[in-house]
CSV table of N, CA and C in Angstrom, one decimal:
chain,number,residue,atom,x,y,z
X,1,MET,N,0.8,-1.2,0.0
X,1,MET,CA,0.0,0.0,0.0
X,1,MET,C,0.9,1.2,0.0
X,2,ASN,N,0.6,2.2,-0.9
X,2,ASN,CA,1.4,3.4,-0.9
X,2,ASN,C,0.5,4.6,-0.5
X,3,ALA,N,1.1,5.7,-0.2
X,3,ALA,CA,0.4,6.9,0.3
X,3,ALA,C,-0.5,7.4,-0.8
X,4,LYS,N,-0.2,7.3,-2.1
X,4,LYS,CA,-1.0,7.8,-3.1
X,4,LYS,C,-2.4,7.1,-3.1
X,5,GLU,N,-2.4,5.8,-2.9
X,5,GLU,CA,-3.7,5.1,-2.8
X,5,GLU,C,-4.5,5.6,-1.6
X,6,LEU,N,-3.8,5.9,-0.5
X,6,LEU,CA,-4.5,6.4,0.7
X,6,LEU,C,-5.1,7.8,0.5
X,7,HIS,N,-4.4,8.6,-0.2
X,7,HIS,CA,-4.9,10.0,-0.4
X,7,HIS,C,-6.2,10.0,-1.2
X,8,ASP,N,-6.5,9.0,-2.0
X,8,ASP,CA,-7.7,8.9,-2.8
X,8,ASP,C,-8.9,8.5,-1.9
X,9,LYS,N,-8.7,8.0,-0.7
X,9,LYS,CA,-9.8,7.5,0.1
X,9,LYS,C,-10.3,8.6,1.0
X,10,THR,N,-11.6,8.3,1.4
X,10,THR,CA,-12.2,9.3,2.3
X,10,THR,C,-11.8,9.0,3.7
X,11,PRO,N,-11.9,9.9,4.7
X,11,PRO,CA,-11.5,9.6,6.1
X,11,PRO,C,-12.2,8.4,6.6
X,12,ASP,N,-13.5,8.2,6.3
X,12,ASP,CA,-14.2,7.0,6.8
X,12,ASP,C,-13.5,5.7,6.3
X,13,GLN,N,-13.2,5.7,5.0
X,13,GLN,CA,-12.5,4.5,4.4
X,13,GLN,C,-11.1,4.3,5.1
X,14,LEU,N,-10.5,5.4,5.4
X,14,LEU,CA,-9.1,5.3,6.1
X,14,LEU,C,-9.3,4.8,7.5
X,15,ARG,N,-10.3,5.2,8.2
X,15,ARG,CA,-10.6,4.6,9.5
X,15,ARG,C,-10.9,3.1,9.5
X,16,ASP,N,-11.6,2.7,8.5
X,16,ASP,CA,-11.9,1.3,8.3
X,16,ASP,C,-10.6,0.5,8.0
X,17,GLU,N,-9.8,1.1,7.1
X,17,GLU,CA,-8.5,0.5,6.8
X,17,GLU,C,-7.6,0.4,8.0
X,18,LEU,N,-7.7,1.4,8.9
X,18,LEU,CA,-6.9,1.4,10.1
X,18,LEU,C,-7.3,0.3,11.0
X,19,VAL,N,-8.6,0.1,11.2
X,19,VAL,CA,-9.1,-1.0,12.0
X,19,VAL,C,-8.6,-2.3,11.5
X,20,THR,N,-8.7,-2.5,10.2
X,20,THR,CA,-8.3,-3.8,9.6
X,20,THR,C,-6.8,-4.0,9.8
X,21,LEU,N,-6.0,-3.0,9.6
X,21,LEU,CA,-4.6,-3.1,9.8
X,21,LEU,C,-4.2,-3.4,11.3
X,22,LYS,N,-4.9,-2.8,12.2
X,22,LYS,CA,-4.6,-3.0,13.6
X,22,LYS,C,-5.0,-4.4,14.0
X,23,LYS,N,-6.1,-5.0,13.5
X,23,LYS,CA,-6.4,-6.4,13.7
X,23,LYS,C,-5.4,-7.3,13.2
X,24,GLU,N,-4.9,-7.0,12.0
X,24,GLU,CA,-3.9,-7.8,11.4
X,24,GLU,C,-2.6,-7.8,12.2
X,25,ALA,N,-2.2,-6.6,12.7
X,25,ALA,CA,-1.0,-6.5,13.5
X,25,ALA,C,-1.2,-7.3,14.8
X,26,PHE,N,-2.3,-7.2,15.4
X,26,PHE,CA,-2.6,-8.0,16.6
X,26,PHE,C,-2.4,-9.5,16.3
X,27,ASN,N,-3.0,-10.0,15.2
X,27,ASN,CA,-2.9,-11.4,14.9
X,27,ASN,C,-1.5,-11.8,14.6
X,28,LEU,N,-0.7,-10.9,13.9
X,28,LEU,CA,0.7,-11.2,13.7
X,28,LEU,C,1.5,-11.3,14.9
X,29,ARG,N,1.2,-10.3,15.9
X,29,ARG,CA,2.0,-10.4,17.1
X,29,ARG,C,1.6,-11.6,17.9
X,30,PHE,N,0.4,-12.1,17.9
X,30,PHE,CA,0.0,-13.3,18.5
X,30,PHE,C,0.7,-14.5,17.9
X,31,GLN,N,0.8,-14.5,16.6
X,31,GLN,CA,1.5,-15.6,15.9
X,31,GLN,C,3.0,-15.6,16.3
X,32,GLN,N,3.5,-14.4,16.4
X,32,GLN,CA,5.0,-14.3,16.7
X,32,GLN,C,5.2,-14.9,18.1
X,33,ALA,N,4.3,-14.6,19.1
X,33,ALA,CA,4.5,-15.0,20.4
X,33,ALA,C,4.3,-16.5,20.6
X,34,THR,N,3.5,-17.1,19.7
X,34,THR,CA,3.3,-18.6,19.8
X,34,THR,C,4.3,-19.3,18.9
X,35,GLY,N,5.1,-18.6,18.1
X,35,GLY,CA,6.1,-19.2,17.3
X,35,GLY,C,5.5,-19.7,15.9
X,36,GLN,N,4.4,-19.2,15.5
X,36,GLN,CA,3.8,-19.6,14.3
X,36,GLN,C,3.9,-18.6,13.2
X,37,LEU,N,4.6,-17.6,13.4
X,37,LEU,CA,4.7,-16.5,12.4
X,37,LEU,C,5.6,-17.0,11.2
X,38,GLU,N,5.0,-17.0,10.0
X,38,GLU,CA,5.6,-17.5,8.8
X,38,GLU,C,6.5,-16.4,8.1
X,39,ASN,N,5.9,-15.2,8.1
X,39,ASN,CA,6.6,-14.1,7.4
X,39,ASN,C,6.8,-12.9,8.3
X,40,PRO,N,8.0,-12.9,9.0
X,40,PRO,CA,8.3,-11.8,10.0
X,40,PRO,C,8.3,-10.4,9.3
X,41,ALA,N,8.6,-10.3,8.0
X,41,ALA,CA,8.6,-9.0,7.4
X,41,ALA,C,7.2,-8.4,7.3
X,42,ARG,N,6.2,-9.2,7.3
X,42,ARG,CA,4.9,-8.7,7.2
X,42,ARG,C,4.5,-7.9,8.4
X,43,LEU,N,5.1,-8.2,9.6
X,43,LEU,CA,4.8,-7.4,10.8
X,43,LEU,C,5.3,-6.0,10.6
X,44,ARG,N,6.5,-5.9,10.1
X,44,ARG,CA,7.1,-4.5,9.9
X,44,ARG,C,6.2,-3.7,8.8
X,45,SER,N,5.8,-4.4,7.8
X,45,SER,CA,5.1,-3.7,6.7
X,45,SER,C,3.7,-3.2,7.2
X,46,VAL,N,3.1,-4.1,8.1
X,46,VAL,CA,1.8,-3.7,8.6
X,46,VAL,C,1.9,-2.5,9.6
X,47,LYS,N,3.0,-2.5,10.4
X,47,LYS,CA,3.2,-1.3,11.2
X,47,LYS,C,3.4,0.0,10.4
X,48,ARG,N,4.1,-0.1,9.3
X,48,ARG,CA,4.4,1.0,8.5
X,48,ARG,C,3.1,1.5,7.8
X,49,ASP,N,2.3,0.5,7.4
X,49,ASP,CA,1.0,0.9,6.8
X,49,ASP,C,0.1,1.6,7.8
X,50,VAL,N,0.1,1.2,9.0
X,50,VAL,CA,-0.7,1.8,10.1
X,50,VAL,C,-0.2,3.3,10.2
X,51,ALA,N,1.1,3.5,10.2
X,51,ALA,CA,1.7,4.8,10.3
X,51,ALA,C,1.3,5.7,9.1
X,52,ARG,N,1.3,5.1,7.9
X,52,ARG,CA,0.9,5.8,6.7
X,52,ARG,C,-0.6,6.3,6.8
X,53,VAL,N,-1.4,5.4,7.3
X,53,VAL,CA,-2.8,5.7,7.4
X,53,VAL,C,-3.0,6.9,8.4
X,54,HIS,N,-2.3,6.8,9.5
X,54,HIS,CA,-2.4,7.8,10.5
X,54,HIS,C,-1.9,9.2,10.0
X,55,THR,N,-0.8,9.1,9.2
X,55,THR,CA,-0.3,10.3,8.6
X,55,THR,C,-1.3,11.0,7.6
X,56,VAL,N,-1.9,10.2,6.8
X,56,VAL,CA,-2.8,10.7,5.8
X,56,VAL,C,-4.0,11.3,6.5
X,57,LEU,N,-4.5,10.6,7.5
X,57,LEU,CA,-5.7,11.1,8.3
X,57,LEU,C,-5.4,12.4,8.9
X,58,ASN,N,-4.2,12.5,9.5
X,58,ASN,CA,-3.8,13.8,10.1
X,58,ASN,C,-3.6,14.9,9.1
X,59,GLN,N,-3.1,14.6,7.9
X,59,GLN,CA,-3.0,15.6,6.8
X,59,GLN,C,-4.4,16.1,6.4
X,60,LYS,N,-5.3,15.1,6.2
X,60,LYS,CA,-6.7,15.5,5.8
X,60,LYS,C,-7.4,16.3,6.9
X,61,ALA,N,-7.1,16.0,8.2
X,61,ALA,CA,-7.7,16.8,9.2
X,61,ALA,C,-7.1,18.2,9.3
X,62,ALA,N,-5.8,18.3,9.1
X,62,ALA,CA,-5.2,19.6,9.1
X,62,ALA,C,-5.7,20.5,7.9
X,63,ALA,N,-5.9,19.8,6.7
X,63,ALA,CA,-6.4,20.5,5.6
X,63,ALA,C,-7.8,21.0,5.8
X,64,ALA,N,-8.6,20.2,6.4
X,64,ALA,CA,-10.0,20.5,6.7
X,64,ALA,C,-10.0,21.7,7.7
X,65,ALA,N,-9.2,21.7,8.7
X,65,ALA,CA,-9.1,22.7,9.7
X,65,ALA,C,-8.7,24.1,9.1
X,66,SER,N,-7.7,24.0,8.2
X,66,SER,CA,-7.2,25.2,7.6
X,66,SER,C,-8.2,25.8,6.6
X,67,GLU,N,-9.0,25.0,6.0
X,67,GLU,CA,-10.1,25.5,5.1
X,67,GLU,C,-11.2,26.2,5.8
X,68,GLY,N,-11.5,25.6,7.0
X,68,GLY,CA,-12.5,26.2,7.8
X,68,GLY,C,-12.2,27.5,8.5
X,69,ALA,N,-10.9,27.7,8.8
X,69,ALA,CA,-10.4,28.8,9.5
X,69,ALA,C,-10.1,30.0,8.6
């Protein structure tokens, strides 16, 4: 997932994506703790995707605030 894809989504879609990514991150951490994690790199990429979604949400919120003021 890249930031360009995220910029095209609405804030509601981004929040849904964030929930999905956080659930996936939880499941990956659980698999890691039990020794069943097959792809350790996926954990890192999910963390970065969560950060990207947060960044885009904050940018959209700041843009909306500056338009209103």
